[in-house]
Amino acid sequence: MQAIAATPAVPALVAPALVAEQTLQAQAPPARPAGPLAAGKRDAVGEPVPHFFTASQLAALHRLCELLMPPMGGNPGAVEAGVPEFLDFHVGQSPTDRQQMYKGGLDLLNARATKQFGKAFAALDAKQADSVIRPLLVLVPWQFELPKEPGARFMTAAHDDIRVATRNSREWTQAAIAAGRRPVGAQLYFAPVDPIYRG
Amino acid sequence: MAKQEFDVLIVGSGLSGGIAAQVLTQKGISCLMLDAGPEVNLATNRTTKNPWELPYRGLNKPGRLPHVVQANEFNANQWVDEKEVPYTHDPASPYNWVRVRFVGGRSLFWGRQSFRMSDWEFKSADKEGVGENWPVSHADLDPFYSRVEGIFRVSGRKEGKPHFPDGNFLDADYGPDSATVKKITEVAQARGILVSKIRASNGRNGQASSVNLLLPDAVATGKLQIVPNAIVREITVDKKTGLANGANFVDRHSRQELHVKARVVVMAAGSLESTRIMLNSGTPGAGLANSSGLLGRYVMDQFYGVQVVASVPEARGGKAAEGMMGGTALLPRFQNLKKGENRKFSKGYGMLIASGGAALPGFFTEYGEALQQKLDLHSGACMTASIYGERLARYENHVRINKDVKDAWGIPVLHAEVKDSPNEYNMAKDAADTAEDMLKAAGWDILSKTDKFHPPGYSIHEVGSCRMGDDPKKSVLNKWNQSHDVKNLFVVDGGCFVSCGWQNSSLTIMALAMRASEYLAEQMRVGAV
């Protein structure tokens, strides 16, 4: 962020026409200390507006977030960290295959919940939900390729996304600071260099 | 208006181009260096941010940089934009070409591991009876390795073993080994395996790049001009003599086409990019300096990803005693060092064992509180073995020009066709089994084991597309990195490699570039080039 430049020093040789302006400047209030003007943060002021998942998919995702990443050890859980709404945004921006994996996976949770318990996944208690989730959990010794089976594929990806998005949230950092712990995740950000502007 | 003719045009400003510029300018030779990217100031261009301050909460913009596994939302702007400068491959055989286009190239960001290659790599036909010998040996490169190690301030522990040659090292204090590193060292030594330490370039002031260690010396001679944002389209050739006489390049921003004249051309754009430029030059369809037909062939890099993780029972639950965890052990290649070991693979792999890591969620089929308890239990108690595996040099593995696809400046792109063979799969399986065996023998419990590895290119050590050799029919370059066909064309990046070894390639690239540049300077002095 670039600070607003201070008023330039008055040149030693002042042209007569500028004298009046110089007088005006002399009467102006003193300059404020330089600092960023736009320090507000998006996540601190705005509520995300989900638009990608259907209502039943979003409800299932909400319940999945509660179960996979609940509040633990003084840290916020995925729901408190706004992860369902964040994933609605992030998956909505994604290539089609990731979108379909998520939609298909959430529909699968609802379908199995309906088949086993006659209600949506969002309405299951923890024990019921466990019987839907557990068959989809697989070991992932190799983290760079998702399982081929669609249900396990969705669960592996969603589990990872939910955990990372929770830990990367503003809420997680705030909780860490409040508890006197070192916040995780701050890194050097490499800004674009001399980009080519098109259009 | 006639412009200046330079003695030498150097294409690329990374480690190899930097070495060439340093050597040549210090001998009074005027050089022009073109780099495809802008200049970057790492001090001002990087700021610390929280992940939630980034647009995608640190999860990266979906679909950006599909081939760069190393990319995340923090470093995404480091890498070449794959839409701007694409390349193609069969979807069934992915190739990960990981590129940087800045003055200084990938040396701005490299991992700095600095190993020499040995005669088990340079002379594998003699030592192991497989592969082809390089036209150079470790003894040929030894003085150049030493000088490069001096410039880059390499630290390492001397071992006195010819398969892991010692260098001109700074005195490094590795401190006492932790109890777990001592234990795995005993286990490995009982199997006759050498256990050493990482060797790394310290550089200066936190940087070990061409930009701070090589180019300033060259600029100080007054003999080097560096032009950023100059994307070389092709090397130009004098029709009468067949010699290179300069290059056509395009300005990255304005797209203006320009030509520069030079008496000698030194390619240092990175193996595949130099090969791409040469294939786009000279005879349409064949390229420049390609009478052997081997330009673009024998592409290789190490395979990474095989990993075994064990948990140390006494260290679980944060109960590790002082000095129990921490540090690393490096096991230089320990397979096929003798003839007739009768393994299911040729060549070999090095192994790094790190103490004090954490388990990953995917090691357990748990979630929520139950998962967190497991992660907490094993946090800091893990031993992680990972490998550096050598891929064989194979004719079939190649890059060629894809005329149907052009980059943002209208330059035809590369098509990569690089596949793994049973040798890689067998080596990976052996590595995973061996790591598991040693970690178990140390008394630890295996948490996770995989013999899978990343697609070709991932290690960012791609070499070999412009191999050197004594026979012009079987190689593109001679042993001085000089084209057999075009005597005033040198290629000083990793393209010249005959085999890729298990070792990280930067140090060897620089030693070869230094040797080639001194040869070139001498040839120019006597008027032979």
XYZ file of C-alpha atoms in Angstrom:
728
model
C 0.000 0.000 0.000
C 1.462 3.306 -1.011
C 1.257 6.121 1.478
C -0.287 9.378 0.283
C 2.603 11.624 -0.650
C 3.184 14.633 1.557
C 2.708 18.113 0.047
C 5.835 18.892 -1.969
C 8.230 21.421 -0.503
C 7.799 24.934 -1.859
C 10.452 25.631 -4.483
C 13.100 28.205 -3.674
C 12.182 30.337 -6.669
C 8.474 30.982 -6.575
C 6.804 32.309 -9.692
C 4.642 35.414 -8.900
C 1.444 33.718 -10.045
C 1.906 31.005 -7.401
C 2.243 33.312 -4.446
C -1.508 33.394 -3.766
C -1.662 29.609 -3.718
C 1.305 29.425 -1.418
C -0.493 31.701 1.027
C -3.514 29.418 0.942
C -1.316 26.421 1.664
C 0.189 28.162 4.638
C -3.301 28.531 6.115
C -4.212 24.853 5.538
C -4.350 22.485 8.535
C -1.143 20.557 9.263
C -0.605 17.308 7.352
C -1.814 14.133 9.056
C 0.665 11.345 9.636
C 1.061 9.255 6.506
C -0.511 5.802 6.639
C -2.685 3.489 4.643
C -6.202 4.740 4.141
C -7.791 1.474 3.105
C -6.924 -0.919 5.912
C -10.367 -2.496 6.207
C -10.707 -6.222 5.535
C -13.323 -7.840 3.346
C -13.955 -10.749 5.712
C -14.373 -8.405 8.663
C -17.211 -6.362 7.154
C -19.087 -8.510 4.661
C -21.278 -11.595 4.946
C -20.719 -13.945 2.017
C -23.758 -14.578 -0.135
C -23.814 -18.232 -1.237
C -25.092 -18.775 -4.732
C -23.473 -21.898 -6.167
C -24.780 -24.921 -4.269
C -28.479 -25.719 -4.001
C -30.072 -25.204 -0.587
C -29.957 -28.933 0.181
C -26.319 -29.206 -0.951
C -25.321 -26.226 1.160
C -27.156 -27.660 4.170
C -25.316 -30.970 3.742
C -21.994 -29.114 3.430
C -22.801 -27.169 6.576
C -23.445 -30.402 8.511
C -20.317 -32.015 7.044
C -18.249 -29.016 8.177
C -19.666 -29.293 11.712
C -18.682 -32.953 11.896
C -15.306 -32.998 10.137
C -13.915 -29.865 11.774
C -15.798 -28.953 14.972
C -14.471 -26.260 17.349
C -11.516 -27.853 19.153
C -8.940 -26.676 21.658
C -10.192 -23.099 21.721
C -10.073 -22.852 17.938
C -13.118 -22.103 15.831
C -14.651 -24.920 13.848
C -15.276 -24.862 10.116
C -18.752 -23.396 10.490
C -17.523 -20.591 12.764
C -14.782 -19.936 10.193
C -17.381 -19.493 7.448
C -16.082 -22.472 5.498
C -19.403 -23.612 3.939
C -19.937 -20.163 2.450
C -16.264 -19.902 1.439
C -16.402 -23.254 -0.358
C -19.606 -22.216 -2.104
C -17.563 -19.339 -3.528
C -14.361 -21.311 -4.193
C -15.976 -24.358 -5.770
C -18.204 -22.023 -7.772
C -15.049 -20.510 -9.310
C -13.520 -23.905 -10.083
C -13.154 -26.016 -13.204
C -16.188 -28.145 -14.000
C -14.751 -31.415 -12.742
C -14.264 -30.023 -9.224
C -17.728 -28.489 -9.260
C -19.282 -31.805 -10.249
C -17.250 -33.719 -7.677
C -18.611 -31.465 -4.918
C -22.210 -31.395 -6.108
C -22.197 -35.137 -6.677
C -20.623 -35.779 -3.280
C -23.106 -33.629 -1.386
C -26.006 -35.205 -3.286
C -24.574 -38.616 -2.365
C -24.568 -37.703 1.337
C -28.222 -36.692 1.078
C -29.162 -39.790 -0.936
C -27.533 -42.170 1.544
C -29.024 -40.289 4.495
C -32.474 -40.525 2.950
C -32.039 -44.206 2.158
C -30.758 -45.153 5.603
C -32.681 -42.768 7.831
C -35.390 -41.212 5.732
C -34.110 -37.658 6.134
C -31.582 -35.238 4.700
C -27.912 -35.448 5.761
C -28.246 -32.093 7.533
C -30.879 -33.578 9.857
C -28.818 -36.615 10.960
C -27.456 -36.873 14.462
C -23.738 -37.506 14.902
C -24.059 -41.283 15.111
C -26.266 -41.506 12.045
C -23.983 -39.171 10.085
C -20.989 -41.285 11.064
C -22.500 -44.293 9.302
C -22.729 -42.206 6.127
C -19.300 -40.573 6.398
C -17.156 -43.488 7.548
C -17.516 -45.690 4.431
C -16.250 -42.762 2.366
C -13.090 -42.210 4.432
C -10.012 -43.877 2.927
C -6.312 -43.793 3.745
C -4.406 -41.314 1.604
C -0.700 -42.148 1.734
C -0.200 -40.300 -1.574
C -1.725 -36.843 -1.254
C -1.304 -35.653 -4.823
C -3.945 -37.778 -6.470
C -7.508 -38.162 -5.270
C -9.074 -41.637 -4.999
C -10.855 -42.753 -8.158
C -14.099 -43.906 -6.488
C -16.386 -40.823 -6.615
C -17.608 -40.919 -2.999
C -14.129 -41.370 -1.533
C -12.818 -38.813 -3.994
C -15.270 -36.187 -2.787
C -14.728 -36.976 0.886
C -10.921 -36.837 0.590
C -11.000 -33.500 -1.235
C -13.670 -31.950 0.967
C -11.991 -33.077 4.192
C -8.739 -31.465 3.132
C -10.395 -28.281 1.854
C -12.484 -27.909 5.015
C -9.457 -28.328 7.290
C -7.249 -25.938 5.320
C -9.954 -23.297 4.847
C -10.667 -23.383 8.587
C -7.034 -22.979 9.617
C -6.536 -20.255 7.017
C -9.511 -18.223 8.238
C -9.457 -14.843 9.892
C -11.395 -16.366 12.800
C -8.650 -18.943 13.405
C -5.969 -16.246 13.485
C -8.024 -14.106 15.860
C -8.590 -17.046 18.225
C -4.876 -17.804 18.236
C -3.982 -14.185 19.006
C -6.640 -13.991 21.739
C -5.238 -17.139 23.362
C -1.661 -15.874 23.145
C -0.679 -18.514 20.571
C 1.305 -17.792 17.466
C -1.054 -17.560 14.510
C -0.278 -20.082 11.783
C -0.115 -19.557 8.110
C 1.361 -16.096 7.561
C 3.826 -16.280 4.683
C 5.705 -14.092 2.278
C 3.364 -13.116 -0.501
C 5.005 -12.607 -3.886
C 3.272 -9.718 -5.626
C 2.830 -9.676 -9.406
C 5.870 -8.238 -11.169
C 5.427 -5.951 -14.108
C 2.327 -7.701 -15.421
C 1.140 -7.370 -18.963
C -2.184 -5.604 -19.134
C -4.420 -6.779 -21.927
C -7.715 -5.558 -23.176
C 21.213 2.761 -38.261
C 23.643 -0.080 -37.646
C 23.610 -1.263 -34.091
C 26.439 -2.603 -32.011
C 27.562 -6.136 -32.670
C 28.281 -7.989 -29.461
C 30.965 -10.615 -29.040
C 28.581 -12.970 -27.296
C 24.822 -13.102 -26.933
C 23.741 -14.978 -23.805
C 20.106 -16.087 -23.789
C 18.933 -16.477 -20.193
C 20.148 -15.036 -16.909
C 19.825 -17.879 -14.386
C 22.670 -19.859 -12.875
C 24.188 -21.018 -16.170
C 23.821 -17.685 -17.981
C 25.187 -15.918 -14.916
C 28.280 -18.122 -14.876
C 28.833 -17.573 -18.608
C 28.503 -13.804 -18.212
C 30.872 -13.726 -15.254
C 33.581 -15.802 -16.946
C 33.378 -14.162 -20.374
C 33.207 -10.517 -19.256
C 36.110 -10.980 -16.865
C 38.137 -12.063 -19.888
C 37.229 -8.802 -21.622
C 34.577 -10.220 -23.917
C 31.541 -7.991 -24.525
C 28.272 -9.728 -23.754
C 24.608 -9.007 -24.257
C 22.217 -10.934 -22.058
C 18.553 -11.244 -23.020
C 16.018 -12.489 -20.529
C 12.376 -13.194 -21.285
C 11.195 -11.750 -17.995
C 11.365 -8.518 -16.015
C 13.791 -7.629 -13.256
C 12.462 -8.279 -9.761
C 13.460 -6.958 -6.362
C 12.766 -9.704 -3.843
C 13.127 -7.324 -0.913
C 10.328 -5.024 -2.006
C 8.208 -7.438 -3.987
C 7.402 -9.718 -1.056
C 5.311 -8.867 1.990
C 4.063 -11.053 4.817
C 0.351 -11.745 4.631
C -2.153 -13.931 6.398
C -3.838 -16.495 4.164
C -7.256 -14.926 4.743
C -5.995 -11.638 3.339
C -5.545 -13.296 -0.063
C -8.467 -13.472 -2.490
C -8.885 -17.259 -2.167
C -7.978 -17.713 1.517
C -4.670 -19.345 0.591
C -6.372 -22.102 -1.440
C -5.247 -20.528 -4.714
C -7.296 -19.421 -7.655
C -8.965 -22.606 -8.901
C -7.425 -23.975 -12.064
C -4.434 -21.638 -12.077
C -1.057 -23.324 -12.702
C -2.354 -26.895 -13.067
C 1.170 -28.240 -13.690
C 2.934 -26.511 -10.828
C 2.384 -28.665 -7.750
C 4.732 -26.307 -5.902
C 2.450 -23.334 -6.520
C 0.273 -21.901 -3.774
C -1.578 -18.639 -3.469
C 1.398 -16.951 -1.821
C 3.911 -17.784 -4.543
C 1.607 -18.099 -7.566
C 3.063 -14.986 -9.217
C 6.555 -16.496 -9.241
C 5.762 -19.011 -11.926
C 5.313 -18.660 -15.659
C 1.647 -18.193 -16.508
C 0.661 -21.408 -18.271
C -1.955 -19.606 -20.350
C 0.565 -17.022 -21.531
C 3.293 -19.553 -22.339
C 1.576 -22.926 -22.665
C 2.985 -26.289 -23.613
C 1.141 -29.437 -24.523
C 1.186 -33.118 -23.612
C -1.054 -36.134 -23.952
C -3.488 -35.937 -21.002
C -2.613 -39.564 -20.214
C 1.106 -38.720 -19.774
C 1.332 -35.498 -17.835
C 4.536 -33.484 -17.821
C 5.083 -30.784 -15.193
C 7.245 -28.045 -16.683
C 7.882 -25.619 -13.829
C 9.211 -22.318 -15.098
C 10.234 -18.858 -13.902
C 10.791 -15.851 -16.146
C 12.660 -13.149 -14.279
C 16.178 -11.774 -14.485
C 17.957 -14.400 -12.387
C 15.536 -17.138 -13.433
C 14.916 -20.011 -11.081
C 18.070 -19.161 -9.114
C 15.905 -16.621 -7.259
C 13.913 -19.437 -5.697
C 15.927 -22.661 -5.844
C 16.245 -25.086 -2.924
C 20.053 -24.661 -2.886
C 20.920 -28.313 -2.425
C 24.377 -28.554 -3.907
C 25.697 -32.031 -4.629
C 28.437 -33.019 -7.024
C 27.750 -35.851 -9.417
C 30.244 -38.722 -9.315
C 31.788 -41.075 -11.830
C 28.972 -43.522 -11.031
C 26.901 -40.987 -12.999
C 29.501 -39.624 -15.464
C 30.908 -43.063 -16.296
C 27.976 -45.386 -15.579
C 28.765 -47.601 -18.585
C 32.183 -48.318 -17.056
C 31.092 -48.467 -13.416
C 27.761 -50.238 -13.676
C 27.622 -51.479 -17.232
C 24.462 -49.503 -18.030
C 23.674 -46.227 -19.757
C 26.217 -44.134 -21.595
C 29.379 -42.452 -20.394
C 29.534 -38.686 -20.447
C 32.436 -37.202 -22.404
C 33.646 -35.708 -19.102
C 34.576 -37.250 -15.763
C 34.503 -36.010 -12.199
C 38.219 -35.239 -12.457
C 37.543 -32.951 -15.452
C 34.933 -31.029 -13.490
C 36.602 -31.069 -10.075
C 38.377 -27.666 -10.356
C 35.213 -26.025 -11.681
C 33.046 -27.576 -8.991
C 35.486 -26.168 -6.421
C 35.279 -22.651 -7.812
C 31.491 -22.718 -8.004
C 31.324 -24.061 -4.438
C 33.498 -21.130 -3.394
C 31.229 -18.565 -5.051
C 28.046 -20.118 -3.670
C 29.589 -20.856 -0.252
C 28.530 -24.471 -0.141
C 28.533 -26.175 3.224
C 28.847 -29.920 3.549
C 30.395 -32.668 5.595
C 33.377 -34.388 3.975
C 33.084 -38.149 3.687
C 36.016 -39.256 1.547
C 33.805 -41.467 -0.611
C 34.202 -41.326 -4.393
C 30.508 -41.980 -5.068
C 29.658 -38.859 -3.029
C 32.572 -36.579 -3.910
C 33.606 -33.992 -1.344
C 33.949 -30.362 -2.338
C 35.351 -26.999 -1.396
C 33.105 -26.657 1.633
C 32.672 -24.001 4.264
C 33.159 -25.376 7.754
C 29.608 -26.287 8.620
C 28.523 -26.949 12.179
C 25.719 -29.464 11.998
C 25.643 -29.747 15.796
C 25.196 -33.066 17.560
C 22.841 -35.534 15.924
C 19.528 -36.117 17.659
C 18.977 -39.562 19.174
C 16.671 -40.578 16.319
C 19.165 -39.475 13.647
C 21.860 -41.430 15.496
C 19.591 -44.469 15.575
C 18.778 -44.433 11.866
C 22.467 -43.832 11.141
C 23.353 -47.028 13.050
C 20.684 -48.961 11.165
C 21.917 -47.715 7.781
C 25.597 -48.206 8.580
C 24.910 -51.774 9.675
C 23.747 -52.305 6.093
C 26.904 -50.766 4.679
C 25.152 -47.524 3.701
C 26.963 -44.190 3.934
C 25.055 -41.628 6.027
C 25.892 -37.988 5.436
C 24.351 -34.523 5.576
C 22.646 -32.182 3.167
C 25.078 -30.033 1.204
C 23.700 -26.583 0.489
C 24.643 -23.215 -0.973
C 24.652 -20.560 1.742
C 25.056 -17.681 -0.675
C 25.247 -14.220 0.813
C 22.724 -12.072 2.647
C 20.055 -14.721 2.446
C 20.248 -15.117 -1.316
C 22.180 -17.551 -3.494
C 21.151 -16.435 -6.950
C 22.648 -15.378 -10.217
C 21.413 -11.884 -9.353
C 23.550 -11.444 -6.242
C 26.480 -13.823 -6.767
C 27.216 -13.786 -10.503
C 25.717 -10.919 -12.499
C 27.058 -8.017 -10.361
C 30.656 -9.093 -11.125
C 29.878 -9.207 -14.822
C 28.119 -5.828 -14.837
C 31.058 -4.313 -12.921
C 33.411 -5.114 -15.817
C 31.433 -2.750 -18.018
C 31.239 -5.544 -20.541
C 27.713 -6.793 -19.879
C 24.385 -5.356 -20.896
C 21.290 -7.096 -19.565
C 18.041 -6.514 -21.416
C 14.924 -7.786 -19.611
C 11.574 -8.563 -21.247
C 13.329 -9.745 -24.409
C 11.769 -13.003 -25.560
C 13.985 -14.807 -28.044
C 12.018 -16.184 -30.951
C 14.895 -17.796 -32.843
C 18.628 -17.837 -33.319
C 19.519 -16.323 -36.681
C 22.011 -17.937 -39.035
C 24.369 -16.594 -41.683
C 23.271 -18.397 -44.856
C 26.790 -18.420 -46.323
C 28.681 -19.805 -43.345
C 25.923 -21.646 -41.495
C 27.083 -19.953 -38.321
C 24.842 -18.269 -35.790
C 24.884 -14.485 -36.130
C 22.424 -13.260 -33.546
C 18.812 -13.651 -32.578
C 15.353 -12.355 -33.292
C 13.516 -11.339 -30.170
C 10.211 -9.759 -29.281
C 9.623 -7.146 -26.618
C 7.367 -8.634 -23.948
C 5.227 -5.526 -23.546
C 5.080 -3.825 -26.924
C 5.488 -6.992 -29.009
C 7.891 -5.132 -31.266
C 10.150 -7.507 -33.192
C 13.887 -6.813 -33.008
C 17.134 -8.413 -34.142
C 20.464 -8.396 -32.371
C 23.850 -9.288 -33.875
C 26.508 -11.343 -32.120
C 29.624 -13.314 -33.081
C 28.759 -16.159 -30.712
C 25.478 -17.347 -29.185
C 25.373 -18.959 -25.752
C 22.058 -20.605 -24.834
C 21.250 -20.582 -21.126
C 17.467 -20.373 -21.058
C 16.962 -23.651 -19.186
C 17.134 -27.046 -20.880
C 13.733 -27.191 -22.471
C 13.443 -23.489 -23.298
C 16.858 -23.472 -25.010
C 15.840 -26.587 -26.917
C 12.563 -24.939 -27.888
C 14.367 -21.899 -29.271
C 16.827 -24.083 -31.221
C 14.011 -26.221 -32.625
C 12.259 -23.012 -33.705
C 15.468 -21.837 -35.479
C 17.424 -22.996 -38.537
C 15.843 -25.461 -40.922
C 12.049 -25.525 -40.588
C 10.998 -28.851 -39.139
C 14.517 -29.860 -38.068
C 15.759 -26.921 -36.073
C 19.270 -25.598 -35.638
C 22.319 -27.715 -34.767
C 20.288 -30.881 -35.099
C 22.074 -33.056 -37.677
C 21.985 -35.841 -35.092
C 18.198 -35.615 -34.859
C 18.608 -35.810 -31.085
C 17.713 -32.239 -30.143
C 14.790 -32.596 -27.735
C 15.495 -36.281 -27.025
C 16.498 -37.913 -23.715
C 14.530 -35.510 -21.499
C 14.803 -36.565 -17.867
C 14.701 -35.418 -14.268
C 14.662 -37.126 -10.882
C 11.426 -38.602 -9.637
C 10.228 -37.365 -6.253
C 7.322 -38.306 -4.039
C 8.080 -41.794 -2.696
C 7.651 -41.405 1.038
C 7.523 -43.500 4.187
C 6.550 -41.968 7.540
C 7.122 -43.652 10.901
C 6.219 -42.580 14.415
C 8.692 -42.802 17.295
C 6.796 -44.305 20.284
C 8.863 -42.532 22.972
C 8.314 -39.147 21.314
C 4.514 -39.280 21.064
C 2.183 -36.923 22.844
C 4.855 -34.239 23.051
C 6.912 -36.471 25.386
C 10.119 -36.456 23.322
C 13.119 -35.959 25.586
C 15.490 -33.094 24.811
C 17.711 -34.077 21.882
C 15.552 -36.991 20.775
C 14.007 -35.461 17.643
C 15.230 -33.095 14.945
C 17.781 -32.914 12.142
C 18.219 -34.968 9.005
C 20.287 -37.813 7.611
C 21.185 -37.930 3.933
C 21.861 -41.334 2.400
C 23.614 -40.760 -0.921
C 22.819 -43.319 -3.596
C 23.712 -46.728 -2.181
C 22.492 -49.072 -4.919
C 24.350 -50.539 -7.900
C 27.654 -49.039 -6.781
C 29.172 -52.435 -7.517
C 28.600 -54.418 -10.668
C 26.352 -57.455 -10.380
C 24.124 -56.374 -7.495
C 21.355 -58.052 -9.444
C 18.592 -55.593 -8.593
C 15.371 -55.096 -10.488
C 16.552 -51.663 -11.601
C 19.634 -49.824 -12.851
C 21.170 -46.696 -11.335
C 19.706 -45.642 -7.995
C 18.260 -43.201 -5.540
C 19.370 -41.069 -2.630
C 17.284 -40.867 0.519
C 16.636 -38.074 2.985
C 15.365 -38.970 6.452
C 14.016 -36.054 8.459
C 13.291 -36.260 12.179
C 10.569 -34.371 14.010
C 7.780 -34.088 11.459
C 4.037 -34.424 11.786
C 1.474 -36.914 10.519
C -0.990 -35.928 7.819
C -4.790 -36.323 8.115
C -4.758 -38.808 5.229
C -2.735 -41.271 7.337
C -5.889 -42.043 9.347
C -9.517 -42.831 8.530
C -10.763 -40.489 11.229
C -12.318 -37.045 11.416
C -13.183 -34.376 13.950
C -11.961 -34.837 17.528
C -10.716 -38.390 16.912
C -8.537 -37.234 14.029
C -7.207 -34.259 15.954
C -6.186 -36.544 18.832
C -4.189 -38.721 16.432
C -2.538 -35.714 14.803
C -1.646 -34.254 18.203
C -0.315 -37.609 19.395
C 2.131 -37.956 16.488
C 2.970 -34.273 16.117
C 6.743 -33.842 16.237
C 7.214 -37.600 16.687
C 7.506 -38.555 13.011
C 10.438 -39.707 10.931
C 9.949 -39.023 7.228
C 11.972 -40.787 4.537
C 11.780 -39.393 1.007
C 13.870 -40.137 -2.036
C 15.611 -38.600 -5.024
C 15.294 -41.214 -7.785
C 17.232 -41.179 -11.031
C 15.174 -41.516 -14.207
C 16.988 -43.230 -17.024
C 17.917 -41.402 -20.214
C 15.589 -42.791 -22.862
C 15.406 -41.796 -26.522
C 11.601 -42.032 -26.495
C 11.288 -39.318 -23.860
C 11.329 -36.111 -25.817
C 9.995 -32.648 -26.511
C 9.112 -31.391 -29.987
C 7.533 -28.290 -31.472
C 3.742 -28.195 -31.560
C 3.093 -25.962 -34.570
C -0.606 -25.759 -33.801
C -0.189 -23.969 -30.481
C 1.569 -20.644 -30.017
C 2.349 -18.612 -26.925
C 1.228 -15.039 -26.281
C 3.983 -13.761 -28.579
C 3.161 -16.113 -31.440
C 6.070 -18.480 -30.776
C 5.306 -22.183 -31.336
C 5.228 -24.123 -28.082
C 6.699 -27.428 -26.962
C 4.898 -30.733 -26.820
C 6.292 -32.993 -24.115
C 6.177 -36.769 -24.427
C 7.950 -38.137 -21.378
C 6.926 -41.383 -19.694
C 8.150 -43.545 -16.872
C 9.468 -47.035 -17.458
C 9.633 -50.213 -15.350
C 13.049 -49.096 -14.124
C 11.489 -46.101 -12.345
C 8.594 -48.124 -10.925
C 10.892 -50.895 -9.692
C 13.286 -48.394 -8.168
C 10.410 -46.598 -6.405
C 9.126 -49.864 -4.964
C 12.583 -50.808 -3.746
C 13.033 -47.368 -2.179
C 9.728 -47.554 -0.293
C 10.441 -51.115 0.897
C 13.985 -50.217 1.958
C 12.854 -47.126 3.855
C 10.111 -49.096 5.605
C 12.573 -51.821 6.518
C 15.079 -49.391 8.034
C 12.484 -47.347 9.948
C 11.024 -50.556 11.395
C 14.492 -51.839 12.268
C 14.998 -48.639 14.270
C 12.009 -49.645 16.396
C 9.465 -47.213 14.991
C 5.887 -47.745 13.779
C 5.047 -47.122 10.134
C 2.199 -44.619 9.734
C 2.222 -44.281 5.972
C 4.025 -45.670 2.961
C 3.744 -44.865 -0.726
C 5.819 -45.828 -3.740
C 3.951 -43.387 -5.969
C 5.742 -40.380 -7.366
C 5.077 -37.159 -9.252
C 4.927 -36.931 -13.047
C 8.119 -36.164 -14.983
C 9.312 -32.571 -14.609
C 8.143 -32.138 -11.029
C 11.660 -32.054 -9.512
C 12.380 -28.894 -11.599
C 15.654 -30.561 -12.619
C 14.754 -31.209 -16.237
C 17.930 -31.906 -18.202
C 19.208 -33.786 -21.206
C 17.309 -32.449 -24.228
C 20.547 -31.364 -25.933
C 23.005 -34.038 -24.844
C 26.777 -33.868 -25.085
C 29.061 -36.570 -26.462
C 32.111 -37.244 -28.567
C 30.174 -38.669 -31.530
C 28.301 -36.026 -33.561
C 25.841 -38.693 -34.687
C 24.908 -39.528 -31.097
C 24.955 -36.094 -29.488
C 24.127 -32.447 -30.118
C 27.031 -30.881 -28.218
C 30.684 -31.807 -27.824
C 32.340 -32.096 -24.440
C 32.783 -28.312 -24.293
C 29.014 -27.650 -24.580
C 29.666 -26.529 -28.157
C 27.368 -27.528 -31.004
C 28.929 -30.179 -33.242
C 27.220 -28.518 -36.217
C 27.382 -24.787 -35.478
C 30.756 -23.977 -33.983
C 29.794 -20.593 -32.563
C 26.750 -21.941 -30.721
C 27.134 -23.102 -27.117
C 24.435 -24.483 -24.796
C 25.485 -24.123 -21.161
C 22.321 -25.065 -19.265
C 21.231 -28.541 -18.172
C 20.375 -29.590 -21.726
C 23.847 -31.112 -22.103
C 23.347 -33.821 -19.430
C 23.816 -37.425 -20.552
C 22.199 -38.791 -17.403
C 20.388 -36.970 -14.612
C 21.815 -38.713 -11.553
C 20.011 -38.689 -8.220
C 21.657 -35.368 -7.371
C 20.138 -31.934 -7.726
C 21.497 -30.537 -10.957
C 22.392 -26.881 -10.299
C 25.959 -27.355 -9.089
C 26.861 -29.585 -12.043
C 25.181 -27.209 -14.497
C 27.310 -24.356 -13.157
C 30.570 -26.339 -13.177
C 29.955 -27.352 -16.798
C 28.951 -23.798 -17.752
C 32.135 -22.414 -16.210
C 34.298 -24.972 -18.005
C 32.529 -24.326 -21.317
C 32.792 -20.549 -20.944
C 36.534 -20.692 -20.281
C 36.958 -22.900 -23.322
C 34.896 -20.480 -25.404
C 36.939 -17.494 -24.207
C 40.150 -19.291 -25.180
C 38.760 -20.284 -28.576
C 37.782 -16.662 -29.196
C 41.221 -15.460 -28.105
C 43.000 -17.716 -30.590
C 40.460 -16.895 -33.286
C 39.018 -20.387 -33.604
C 35.506 -19.161 -32.879
